[in-house]
Amino acid sequence: MDISKENYELYAIDYLEGNLSPTEVAMFMAFLAEYPEIAREIECLKPQATLELDRPTKNNFNNLKKDLIHLTVNEQNFDEMCIAYHEGDLDNQASSKLINYVSSGKKHQDRFKIFGELKISADTAVKFPDTSTLTKTKTTNVFLLRTFQVCGIAAAIALLVVFFTRPNYRSQLPVAPIAVVNVQPENSHHEKPYIINKEHRPPSVHPIDKKPIVGKSRTSLKKKAVITQKETQLAVYDTSSTGKDKIILIAGIKAQGIPSNYKEPVLNWPHETGQKTPSPILNPGIKEIKQRGHHFLAKASTLTVTDIIKGSVKGINRLTETELEYDAITDKNGKVIEYALSAENFNVRRKTRRN
Amino acid sequence: MTVAEYNLCVEEHADGIYRFILKNLNDTERTRDIVQDTFEKLWIRYPDVNYSKAKSYLYTTAYHTMIDSIRKEKKIADIDDISKVSIADNTQYSDLKQVLNQAVDQLPEIQRSALLLRDYEGYSYKEIEEITGLNESQVKVYIYRARKYLMNYLGSIEKVI
């Protein structure tokens, strides 16, 4: 950077303090050679700068003597010395020298006094108009406060929207039909189906319970069912072992969706063959039904044989996915005198005991 | 610092900063804005500012905000642009303070700022160096030059006394 009249003072202090590099000193000296009046000004500042830098120390008495010798106050440096004095930049020795010089003439005294009055004092009547706008009363983060406010408003709006647009769930609740089992008295001429609600169709039987009825004697069915006059037992037996035409009936449909009070009675025709009640082999799945069957037993005496047969046929069809058909011959009084059960490969006709 | 200490800073330094900036700008609205900005900046960082250093922080912030404002308004003044106006007539001024204030208004802003920090708030060269970003030698030179200018502005001694 070149030294000019606009910036020489920045270099002057460093020059006087010996902080310029050799190159900069050479530049500054060249500048001073070009401007003699500035060179005289710098020359006047030299003793002052020397006084500020070379302050006497306990171990540098020679330097102290040297400073005392070179300390001079003159017309050229009087203003700077006065400024330095009033700024507090002079030590005691320099100050005393200046005071001695000032006391030598009234002109110096007046000028020295004026320099002392050049301090600018603030007008305390001038005040900030409204300091209350600067003070803070809360430590709440304004940003967070605004965020909470916005979230609160948004939550309130969202609640209002949900409240006024919520669906009517009550109208969507299903009305499940209730299956009613109607038990008819034994001598009733009017035979009604077990289930009043004909539209209630139990769902399909679980595949594990479905067994086909094959032919007259052969069957893969391993389950047995028996019913007696006195009580209803749920048992299973295998007709194949007897080689006889047996009706394999399974009581109690345990399938999903069937109401707990829905029962299908079982039928056993061991009496036709004279066979004693076979040993029941209870299927574990039917055991539970047997327990429920105790409730059914209480009503068994009100069932007619026809009711039992029809229910049994229905149960067989559902379990085995066959279309076993029931046919009955009644007398003039409406009582059944002969039964017939037939399927594709199955045909059984029996007369009632009375007959 | 705490919120209470922040409010103390407002009470203690708002007026001084306002006078300092107003003397530099001679514009009450801009001065008010600068003071507001200064204290807002302190509020943002008040947990990190030590109360004992708050005054220096405020003046430093105010000074730089003022300089930014001046540059924004494209009023960058040459540091050597001294209006060499002196009292050339025979008018006598009995109010020295008024004359000095007029002279201060003529100073370049850097010299004026340094002089005001020195006289208004009594800052040392070192403290002014920290506030203005100048080095200590520069601060001293500017103050010396400002004093000389004020002296010259006053004219002859006979016109003042």
Short mmCIF file of C-alpha atoms in Angstrom, two decimals:
data_model
loop_
_atom_site.label_atom_id
_atom_site.label_comp_id
_atom_site.label_asym_id
_atom_site.label_seq_id
_atom_site.Cartn_x
_atom_site.Cartn_y
_atom_site.Cartn_z
CA MET A 1 0.00 0.00 0.00
CA ASP A 2 1.41 3.39 -0.99
CA ILE A 3 1.88 6.11 1.59
CA SER A 4 -0.01 9.26 0.84
CA LYS A 5 -1.24 12.38 2.52
CA GLU A 6 -4.50 10.56 3.23
CA ASN A 7 -3.01 7.69 5.16
CA TYR A 8 0.46 8.77 6.30
CA GLU A 9 -0.67 9.17 9.88
CA LEU A 10 -1.37 5.46 10.10
CA TYR A 11 2.28 4.88 9.36
CA ALA A 12 3.51 7.81 11.50
CA ILE A 13 2.77 6.21 14.83
CA ASP A 14 4.33 2.92 13.83
CA TYR A 15 7.30 4.80 12.43
CA LEU A 16 7.82 6.67 15.65
CA GLU A 17 7.39 3.51 17.66
CA GLY A 18 9.78 1.59 15.43
CA ASN A 19 7.21 -0.92 14.27
CA LEU A 20 7.68 -0.46 10.52
CA SER A 21 9.62 -2.90 8.42
CA PRO A 22 12.75 -1.67 6.68
CA THR A 23 10.87 -1.44 3.43
CA GLU A 24 8.08 0.57 5.01
CA VAL A 25 10.58 2.86 6.74
CA ALA A 26 12.20 3.57 3.41
CA MET A 27 8.81 4.30 1.87
CA PHE A 28 7.88 6.58 4.73
CA MET A 29 11.17 8.43 4.57
CA ALA A 30 10.66 8.95 0.89
CA PHE A 31 7.21 10.32 1.57
CA LEU A 32 8.55 12.70 4.19
CA ALA A 33 11.16 13.92 1.75
CA GLU A 34 8.38 14.75 -0.64
CA TYR A 35 6.35 16.63 1.98
CA PRO A 36 8.62 18.76 4.21
CA GLU A 37 5.78 20.20 6.25
CA ILE A 38 4.67 16.73 7.23
CA ALA A 39 8.26 15.83 8.00
CA ARG A 40 8.43 18.76 10.45
CA GLU A 41 5.19 17.59 12.04
CA ILE A 42 6.59 14.13 12.52
CA GLU A 43 9.78 15.58 13.88
CA CYS A 44 7.81 17.45 16.50
CA LEU A 45 6.12 14.27 17.54
CA LYS A 46 9.38 12.46 18.03
CA PRO A 47 10.15 13.50 21.63
CA GLN A 48 6.55 12.73 22.69
CA ALA A 49 6.65 9.32 21.12
CA THR A 50 10.02 8.75 22.64
CA LEU A 51 8.65 9.64 26.04
CA GLU A 52 5.75 7.25 25.67
CA LEU A 53 7.84 4.36 24.46
CA ASP A 54 10.99 4.71 26.47
CA ARG A 55 9.49 4.95 29.85
CA PRO A 56 12.17 4.86 32.51
CA THR A 57 12.61 1.56 34.21
CA LYS A 58 14.58 0.61 37.21
CA ASN A 59 17.13 -1.17 35.11
CA ASN A 60 17.47 1.43 32.39
CA PHE A 61 18.78 4.62 33.98
CA ASN A 62 20.89 5.45 31.00
CA ASN A 63 17.81 5.53 28.85
CA LEU A 64 16.16 7.70 31.40
CA LYS A 65 18.97 10.22 31.28
CA LYS A 66 18.85 10.15 27.56
CA ASP A 67 15.07 10.88 27.56
CA LEU A 68 15.49 13.76 29.93
CA ILE A 69 18.06 15.25 27.75
CA HIS A 70 15.94 15.02 24.64
CA LEU A 71 12.65 16.06 26.21
CA THR A 72 11.67 19.41 24.84
CA VAL A 73 8.42 21.22 24.54
CA ASN A 74 8.30 23.73 21.76
CA GLU A 75 5.89 25.54 19.54
CA GLN A 76 5.86 22.72 16.99
CA ASN A 77 4.80 20.00 19.39
CA PHE A 78 2.95 22.10 21.95
CA ASP A 79 -0.54 21.21 20.67
CA GLU A 80 0.19 17.47 20.65
CA MET A 81 1.70 17.69 24.09
CA CYS A 82 -1.37 19.47 25.39
CA ILE A 83 -3.63 16.85 23.86
CA ALA A 84 -1.49 14.07 25.29
CA TYR A 85 -1.54 15.70 28.69
CA HIS A 86 -5.32 16.02 28.76
CA GLU A 87 -5.75 12.49 27.40
CA GLY A 88 -3.58 11.19 30.22
CA ASP A 89 -0.90 9.90 27.95
CA LEU A 90 2.08 11.72 29.52
CA ASP A 91 4.05 10.43 32.44
CA ASN A 92 4.96 12.62 35.40
CA GLN A 93 8.20 13.87 33.98
CA ALA A 94 6.71 14.86 30.64
CA SER A 95 3.79 16.46 32.36
CA SER A 96 6.04 18.58 34.55
CA LYS A 97 8.00 19.72 31.54
CA LEU A 98 4.86 20.73 29.80
CA ILE A 99 3.60 22.59 32.82
CA ASN A 100 6.84 24.47 33.04
CA TYR A 101 6.54 25.46 29.41
CA VAL A 102 2.92 26.49 29.80
CA SER A 103 3.71 28.72 32.73
CA SER A 104 6.18 30.65 30.67
CA GLY A 105 3.52 32.71 28.88
CA LYS A 106 -0.15 33.61 29.04
CA LYS A 107 -0.69 32.61 25.46
CA HIS A 108 0.46 29.12 26.24
CA GLN A 109 -1.69 29.08 29.35
CA ASP A 110 -4.85 30.03 27.51
CA ARG A 111 -4.24 27.58 24.75
CA PHE A 112 -3.42 24.84 27.25
CA LYS A 113 -6.70 25.64 29.03
CA ILE A 114 -8.72 25.50 25.82
CA PHE A 115 -7.31 22.08 25.03
CA GLY A 116 -8.56 20.99 28.41
CA GLU A 117 -12.07 22.11 27.52
CA LEU A 118 -12.25 20.22 24.26
CA LYS A 119 -13.90 17.26 25.93
CA ILE A 120 -17.34 16.57 24.60
CA SER A 121 -19.93 15.94 27.25
CA ALA A 122 -23.15 14.10 26.63
CA ASP A 123 -26.44 15.90 26.96
CA THR A 124 -28.16 13.82 29.62
CA ALA A 125 -31.49 15.34 28.67
CA VAL A 126 -31.39 13.25 25.53
CA LYS A 127 -32.92 9.88 26.35
CA PHE A 128 -34.23 6.91 24.48
CA PRO A 129 -37.94 7.61 23.92
CA ASP A 130 -39.44 4.36 25.22
CA THR A 131 -37.25 1.91 27.09
CA SER A 132 -40.30 -0.22 27.88
CA THR A 133 -40.14 -1.48 24.31
CA LEU A 134 -36.68 -2.84 25.00
CA THR A 135 -37.30 -4.64 28.25
CA LYS A 136 -38.32 -8.27 28.37
CA THR A 137 -40.61 -9.78 30.97
CA LYS A 138 -40.68 -13.43 29.98
CA THR A 139 -38.04 -15.96 29.20
CA THR A 140 -40.35 -17.84 26.91
CA ASN A 141 -38.88 -18.41 23.54
CA VAL A 142 -41.05 -16.34 21.25
CA PHE A 143 -40.64 -18.83 18.51
CA LEU A 144 -41.81 -21.69 20.70
CA LEU A 145 -44.70 -19.64 22.02
CA ARG A 146 -45.88 -18.90 18.53
CA THR A 147 -45.42 -22.56 17.58
CA PHE A 148 -47.57 -23.67 20.49
CA GLN A 149 -50.21 -21.13 19.60
CA VAL A 150 -50.35 -22.32 16.01
CA CYS A 151 -50.51 -25.97 17.08
CA GLY A 152 -53.28 -25.21 19.53
CA ILE A 153 -55.36 -23.47 16.90
CA ALA A 154 -54.74 -26.29 14.42
CA ALA A 155 -55.75 -28.90 17.01
CA ALA A 156 -58.97 -27.02 17.80
CA ILE A 157 -59.85 -26.81 14.11
CA ALA A 158 -59.10 -30.50 13.64
CA LEU A 159 -61.38 -31.42 16.56
CA LEU A 160 -64.20 -29.35 15.13
CA VAL A 161 -63.79 -30.99 11.73
CA VAL A 162 -63.80 -34.48 13.25
CA PHE A 163 -66.82 -33.65 15.43
CA PHE A 164 -68.96 -32.41 12.61
CA THR A 165 -67.91 -34.98 10.03
CA ARG A 166 -67.79 -38.11 12.17
CA PRO A 167 -69.75 -41.09 10.74
CA ASN A 168 -72.83 -42.50 12.48
CA TYR A 169 -71.53 -45.84 13.62
CA ARG A 170 -74.81 -46.87 15.16
CA SER A 171 -76.40 -47.23 11.78
CA GLN A 172 -73.66 -49.63 10.76
CA LEU A 173 -74.14 -52.18 13.57
CA PRO A 174 -75.38 -55.50 12.21
CA VAL A 175 -78.59 -57.00 13.55
CA ALA A 176 -77.85 -60.62 14.00
CA PRO A 177 -80.83 -62.98 13.64
CA ILE A 178 -81.53 -65.15 16.56
CA ALA A 179 -82.15 -68.76 15.88
CA VAL A 180 -85.00 -70.12 17.91
CA VAL A 181 -85.39 -73.76 18.47
CA ASN A 182 -89.01 -74.70 18.70
CA VAL A 183 -89.59 -77.97 20.45
CA GLN A 184 -92.95 -79.49 19.56
CA PRO A 185 -94.91 -81.74 21.90
CA GLU A 186 -94.87 -85.47 21.08
CA ASN A 187 -98.45 -85.76 19.96
CA SER A 188 -98.55 -82.69 18.01
CA HIS A 189 -100.15 -83.20 14.60
CA HIS A 190 -98.42 -80.27 13.24
CA GLU A 191 -94.80 -81.01 12.88
CA LYS A 192 -92.71 -78.04 12.63
CA PRO A 193 -89.09 -77.81 11.84
CA TYR A 194 -86.72 -77.41 14.66
CA ILE A 195 -85.61 -74.06 13.58
CA ILE A 196 -88.27 -71.41 13.29
CA ASN A 197 -86.01 -69.08 11.45
CA LYS A 198 -85.63 -70.96 8.23
CA GLU A 199 -83.37 -68.37 6.84
CA HIS A 200 -80.77 -69.16 9.36
CA ARG A 201 -78.46 -71.52 7.64
CA PRO A 202 -75.64 -72.77 9.67
CA PRO A 203 -72.39 -72.52 7.86
CA SER A 204 -70.68 -75.49 6.39
CA VAL A 205 -69.35 -78.10 8.69
CA HIS A 206 -65.73 -78.11 9.35
CA PRO A 207 -64.03 -80.30 6.74
CA ILE A 208 -62.55 -82.50 9.43
CA ASP A 209 -66.06 -83.61 10.42
CA LYS A 210 -67.23 -84.46 6.92
CA LYS A 211 -67.34 -88.14 6.14
CA PRO A 212 -68.97 -89.73 3.15
CA ILE A 213 -71.62 -92.40 3.37
CA VAL A 214 -70.62 -95.10 0.97
CA GLY A 215 -72.92 -97.78 -0.10
CA LYS A 216 -74.82 -100.06 2.03
CA SER A 217 -72.17 -101.37 4.23
CA ARG A 218 -68.97 -99.73 3.46
CA THR A 219 -68.20 -96.49 4.94
CA SER A 220 -65.17 -94.64 5.96
CA LEU A 221 -67.08 -93.09 8.72
CA LYS A 222 -65.55 -93.94 12.01
CA LYS A 223 -67.97 -92.21 14.18
CA LYS A 224 -70.90 -93.67 15.97
CA ALA A 225 -73.97 -92.16 17.43
CA VAL A 226 -76.68 -93.66 19.50
CA ILE A 227 -79.83 -92.50 21.05
CA THR A 228 -81.99 -94.31 23.44
CA GLN A 229 -85.44 -93.78 24.57
CA LYS A 230 -84.40 -92.51 27.87
CA GLU A 231 -81.54 -90.36 27.12
CA THR A 232 -79.53 -89.12 24.33
CA GLN A 233 -76.04 -90.24 24.07
CA LEU A 234 -73.55 -89.07 21.65
CA ALA A 235 -71.49 -91.91 20.55
CA VAL A 236 -69.98 -93.15 17.43
CA TYR A 237 -69.71 -96.56 15.95
CA ASP A 238 -68.60 -98.04 12.73
CA THR A 239 -71.17 -99.73 10.65
CA SER A 240 -68.63 -101.39 8.50
CA SER A 241 -67.71 -103.74 11.26
CA THR A 242 -71.21 -105.12 11.40
CA GLY A 243 -71.82 -105.34 7.70
CA LYS A 244 -75.26 -104.15 8.27
CA ASP A 245 -77.07 -101.27 6.86
CA LYS A 246 -76.72 -98.74 9.49
CA ILE A 247 -77.59 -95.19 9.64
CA ILE A 248 -74.65 -93.27 10.79
CA LEU A 249 -75.83 -90.33 12.59
CA ILE A 250 -73.79 -87.72 14.29
CA ALA A 251 -75.22 -85.44 16.81
CA GLY A 252 -74.40 -81.93 17.59
CA ILE A 253 -72.96 -79.91 14.85
CA LYS A 254 -69.98 -78.18 16.15
CA ALA A 255 -69.21 -75.67 13.55
CA GLN A 256 -68.47 -72.04 13.41
CA GLY A 257 -71.34 -69.69 13.43
CA ILE A 258 -73.93 -72.12 14.80
CA PRO A 259 -75.81 -70.75 17.77
CA SER A 260 -75.13 -72.57 20.97
CA ASN A 261 -78.80 -73.55 21.37
CA TYR A 262 -78.98 -75.21 17.97
CA LYS A 263 -79.03 -78.94 18.27
CA GLU A 264 -79.68 -81.74 15.84
CA PRO A 265 -80.86 -84.91 17.37
CA VAL A 266 -79.20 -88.16 16.62
CA LEU A 267 -80.75 -91.47 15.74
CA ASN A 268 -79.65 -95.00 16.17
CA TRP A 269 -81.38 -97.99 14.78
CA PRO A 270 -79.71 -100.70 16.56
CA HIS A 271 -83.10 -101.86 17.73
CA GLU A 272 -83.97 -102.91 14.24
CA THR A 273 -81.21 -105.35 14.17
CA GLY A 274 -81.69 -106.43 17.68
CA GLN A 275 -78.27 -105.28 18.41
CA LYS A 276 -77.67 -104.02 21.82
CA THR A 277 -76.52 -100.63 22.32
CA PRO A 278 -73.05 -100.62 20.93
CA SER A 279 -70.18 -99.48 22.92
CA PRO A 280 -69.91 -95.84 22.38
CA ILE A 281 -66.63 -94.58 21.09
CA LEU A 282 -66.73 -90.98 21.71
CA ASN A 283 -65.00 -88.71 19.38
CA PRO A 284 -63.17 -86.07 21.32
CA GLY A 285 -64.85 -83.41 19.33
CA ILE A 286 -68.23 -84.79 20.15
CA LYS A 287 -67.52 -85.12 23.82
CA GLU A 288 -68.04 -81.47 24.29
CA ILE A 289 -71.30 -81.65 22.47
CA LYS A 290 -72.31 -84.44 24.72
CA GLN A 291 -71.93 -82.16 27.60
CA ARG A 292 -74.15 -79.67 25.96
CA GLY A 293 -76.45 -82.51 25.07
CA HIS A 294 -77.46 -82.79 28.68
CA HIS A 295 -79.42 -79.68 28.20
CA PHE A 296 -80.90 -81.28 25.17
CA LEU A 297 -81.79 -84.33 27.17
CA ALA A 298 -84.13 -82.34 29.24
CA LYS A 299 -86.16 -81.67 26.19
CA ALA A 300 -85.75 -85.02 24.47
CA SER A 301 -88.99 -86.34 25.84
CA THR A 302 -90.88 -83.69 23.95
CA LEU A 303 -89.43 -84.70 20.62
CA THR A 304 -91.21 -87.00 18.28
CA VAL A 305 -89.43 -89.69 16.43
CA THR A 306 -90.10 -87.89 13.23
CA ASP A 307 -88.44 -84.83 14.64
CA ILE A 308 -85.46 -86.82 15.51
CA ILE A 309 -85.21 -88.47 12.15
CA LYS A 310 -85.57 -85.28 10.24
CA GLY A 311 -82.99 -83.58 12.35
CA SER A 312 -80.67 -86.47 11.97
CA VAL A 313 -81.01 -86.54 8.24
CA LYS A 314 -80.30 -82.89 8.11
CA GLY A 315 -77.25 -83.38 10.22
CA ILE A 316 -76.01 -86.22 8.08
CA ASN A 317 -76.41 -84.25 4.93
CA ARG A 318 -74.53 -81.35 6.34
CA LEU A 319 -71.74 -83.41 7.73
CA THR A 320 -71.33 -85.71 4.81
CA GLU A 321 -72.36 -83.38 2.03
CA THR A 322 -74.81 -85.89 0.75
CA GLU A 323 -78.46 -85.61 -0.09
CA LEU A 324 -80.02 -88.21 2.07
CA GLU A 325 -83.76 -88.02 1.64
CA TYR A 326 -86.33 -88.86 4.22
CA ASP A 327 -89.72 -90.18 3.34
CA ALA A 328 -92.49 -91.24 5.66
CA ILE A 329 -95.83 -92.97 5.29
CA THR A 330 -98.50 -91.86 7.68
CA ASP A 331 -101.87 -93.23 8.57
CA LYS A 332 -105.12 -91.39 8.46
CA ASN A 333 -104.34 -89.88 11.81
CA GLY A 334 -101.05 -88.52 10.56
CA LYS A 335 -98.87 -90.81 12.46
CA VAL A 336 -95.85 -92.22 10.77
CA ILE A 337 -96.03 -95.88 10.13
CA GLU A 338 -93.07 -96.37 7.87
CA TYR A 339 -89.75 -94.58 7.30
CA ALA A 340 -87.61 -94.48 4.29
CA LEU A 341 -84.12 -93.09 3.90
CA SER A 342 -82.53 -93.07 0.52
CA ALA A 343 -79.46 -91.69 -1.11
CA GLU A 344 -77.62 -92.41 -4.29
CA ASN A 345 -76.25 -95.70 -3.08
CA PHE A 346 -78.30 -96.09 -0.03
CA ASN A 347 -81.85 -97.10 0.58
CA VAL A 348 -83.43 -98.07 3.86
CA ARG A 349 -87.07 -98.57 4.60
CA ARG A 350 -88.40 -99.49 7.94
CA LYS A 351 -91.65 -99.66 9.60
CA THR A 352 -92.29 -98.26 12.96
CA ARG A 353 -92.32 -100.55 15.95
CA ARG A 354 -95.95 -100.34 16.38
CA ASN A 355 -96.24 -101.64 12.94
CA MET B 1 -26.93 -13.08 32.12
CA THR B 2 -30.43 -13.38 33.42
CA VAL B 3 -33.54 -11.64 32.21
CA ALA B 4 -33.32 -9.29 35.17
CA GLU B 5 -29.76 -8.36 34.25
CA TYR B 6 -30.84 -7.82 30.67
CA ASN B 7 -33.46 -5.35 31.85
CA LEU B 8 -30.82 -3.67 33.97
CA CYS B 9 -28.72 -3.22 30.86
CA VAL B 10 -31.67 -1.52 29.21
CA GLU B 11 -31.99 0.91 32.08
CA GLU B 12 -28.28 1.61 32.33
CA HIS B 13 -27.16 1.83 28.73
CA ALA B 14 -30.12 2.52 26.47
CA ASP B 15 -29.85 6.28 26.89
CA GLY B 16 -26.09 6.34 26.44
CA ILE B 17 -26.23 4.25 23.30
CA TYR B 18 -29.04 6.39 22.00
CA ARG B 19 -27.02 9.60 22.54
CA PHE B 20 -23.93 8.08 20.98
CA ILE B 21 -25.72 6.90 17.85
CA LEU B 22 -27.81 10.07 17.60
CA LYS B 23 -24.70 12.23 17.74
CA ASN B 24 -23.24 10.23 14.91
CA LEU B 25 -26.28 10.08 12.67
CA ASN B 26 -28.33 13.13 13.60
CA ASP B 27 -31.41 11.08 12.71
CA THR B 28 -33.78 10.13 15.54
CA GLU B 29 -35.71 7.45 13.65
CA ARG B 30 -32.66 5.61 12.41
CA THR B 31 -31.07 5.98 15.82
CA ARG B 32 -34.12 4.47 17.46
CA ASP B 33 -34.08 1.56 15.05
CA ILE B 34 -30.42 0.93 15.68
CA VAL B 35 -30.93 0.94 19.43
CA GLN B 36 -33.84 -1.46 19.05
CA ASP B 37 -31.77 -3.77 16.86
CA THR B 38 -28.89 -3.61 19.30
CA PHE B 39 -30.94 -4.73 22.25
CA GLU B 40 -32.71 -7.37 20.19
CA LYS B 41 -29.36 -8.84 19.31
CA LEU B 42 -28.42 -8.86 22.95
CA TRP B 43 -31.73 -10.50 23.84
CA ILE B 44 -31.09 -13.28 21.37
CA ARG B 45 -27.75 -14.03 22.96
CA TYR B 46 -28.33 -12.88 26.50
CA PRO B 47 -27.69 -16.30 28.07
CA ASP B 48 -24.22 -16.27 26.57
CA VAL B 49 -23.28 -12.69 27.43
CA ASN B 50 -21.71 -11.89 30.77
CA TYR B 51 -23.39 -8.98 32.50
CA SER B 52 -20.04 -7.31 33.21
CA LYS B 53 -19.27 -7.28 29.48
CA ALA B 54 -22.72 -6.22 28.41
CA LYS B 55 -21.87 -2.55 28.01
CA SER B 56 -18.98 -3.27 25.71
CA TYR B 57 -21.12 -5.77 23.82
CA LEU B 58 -23.89 -3.24 23.38
CA TYR B 59 -21.64 -0.44 22.16
CA THR B 60 -19.81 -2.75 19.81
CA THR B 61 -23.06 -4.00 18.37
CA ALA B 62 -24.52 -0.51 18.14
CA TYR B 63 -21.41 0.84 16.45
CA HIS B 64 -21.31 -1.86 13.80
CA THR B 65 -25.04 -1.63 13.25
CA MET B 66 -24.61 2.09 12.77
CA ILE B 67 -21.80 1.59 10.28
CA ASP B 68 -23.92 -0.92 8.38
CA SER B 69 -26.76 1.55 8.34
CA ILE B 70 -24.53 4.29 7.05
CA ARG B 71 -23.15 2.11 4.29
CA LYS B 72 -26.62 1.00 3.43
CA GLU B 73 -27.68 4.57 3.04
CA LYS B 74 -24.57 5.12 0.93
CA LYS B 75 -23.15 7.66 3.25
CA ILE B 76 -19.66 6.35 3.38
CA ALA B 77 -17.53 9.25 4.36
CA ASP B 78 -13.82 9.55 3.65
CA ILE B 79 -11.93 9.23 6.85
CA ASP B 80 -9.84 12.18 5.88
CA ASP B 81 -12.72 14.22 4.69
CA ILE B 82 -12.47 16.91 7.27
CA SER B 83 -14.57 19.90 6.69
CA LYS B 84 -12.08 22.64 7.23
CA VAL B 85 -14.64 25.02 8.44
CA SER B 86 -13.48 27.44 10.95
CA ILE B 87 -14.91 30.50 12.40
CA ALA B 88 -13.66 33.08 10.01
CA ASP B 89 -15.85 35.91 11.09
CA ASN B 90 -15.82 37.86 14.23
CA THR B 91 -18.85 36.19 15.78
CA GLN B 92 -18.24 35.48 19.39
CA TYR B 93 -19.63 32.29 20.90
CA SER B 94 -20.33 32.28 24.58
CA ASP B 95 -21.52 28.67 24.56
CA LEU B 96 -18.43 26.57 24.06
CA LYS B 97 -20.37 23.38 24.27
CA GLN B 98 -22.61 24.39 21.40
CA VAL B 99 -19.64 25.23 19.27
CA LEU B 100 -17.95 21.98 20.07
CA ASN B 101 -21.06 20.05 19.13
CA GLN B 102 -21.11 21.83 15.83
CA ALA B 103 -17.47 20.95 15.31
CA VAL B 104 -18.09 17.30 16.17
CA ASP B 105 -20.78 17.15 13.53
CA GLN B 106 -18.19 18.14 10.98
CA LEU B 107 -15.85 15.31 11.80
CA PRO B 108 -15.63 12.16 9.67
CA GLU B 109 -17.68 9.40 11.22
CA ILE B 110 -14.78 7.26 12.35
CA GLN B 111 -13.11 10.15 14.13
CA ARG B 112 -16.42 11.25 15.54
CA SER B 113 -17.22 7.76 16.82
CA ALA B 114 -13.84 7.40 18.45
CA LEU B 115 -14.08 10.83 20.05
CA LEU B 116 -17.59 10.25 21.35
CA LEU B 117 -16.70 6.88 22.80
CA ARG B 118 -13.77 8.58 24.50
CA ASP B 119 -15.68 11.54 25.87
CA TYR B 120 -19.23 10.27 26.28
CA GLU B 121 -18.44 6.93 27.85
CA GLY B 122 -14.82 7.37 28.95
CA TYR B 123 -13.55 4.35 27.08
CA SER B 124 -9.82 3.77 26.91
CA TYR B 125 -7.95 3.42 23.63
CA LYS B 126 -7.96 -0.31 24.14
CA GLU B 127 -11.71 -0.47 24.69
CA ILE B 128 -12.38 1.73 21.69
CA GLU B 129 -10.15 -0.57 19.69
CA GLU B 130 -12.36 -3.52 20.66
CA ILE B 131 -15.56 -1.68 19.85
CA THR B 132 -14.59 -0.19 16.52
CA GLY B 133 -12.26 -2.87 15.28
CA LEU B 134 -9.42 -0.36 14.80
CA ASN B 135 -6.04 -0.90 16.33
CA GLU B 136 -5.01 1.15 19.32
CA SER B 137 -2.61 3.35 17.39
CA GLN B 138 -5.29 4.22 14.91
CA VAL B 139 -7.68 5.10 17.71
CA LYS B 140 -5.10 7.41 19.24
CA VAL B 141 -4.37 9.09 15.92
CA TYR B 142 -8.04 9.65 15.19
CA ILE B 143 -8.65 11.16 18.60
CA TYR B 144 -5.62 13.39 18.30
CA ARG B 145 -6.74 14.57 14.91
CA ALA B 146 -10.25 15.14 16.15
CA ARG B 147 -8.96 17.26 19.03
CA LYS B 148 -6.84 19.33 16.72
CA TYR B 149 -9.75 19.85 14.44
CA LEU B 150 -11.94 20.99 17.26
CA MET B 151 -9.24 23.41 18.28
CA ASN B 152 -8.96 24.79 14.81
CA TYR B 153 -12.75 24.98 14.52
CA LEU B 154 -12.91 27.17 17.55
CA GLY B 155 -10.76 29.64 15.79
CA SER B 156 -8.74 32.06 17.74
CA ILE B 157 -8.95 32.05 21.49
CA GLU B 158 -10.31 35.57 21.55
CA LYS B 159 -13.51 34.51 19.75
CA VAL B 160 -14.40 31.90 22.35
CA ILE B 161 -13.44 33.46 25.62
#
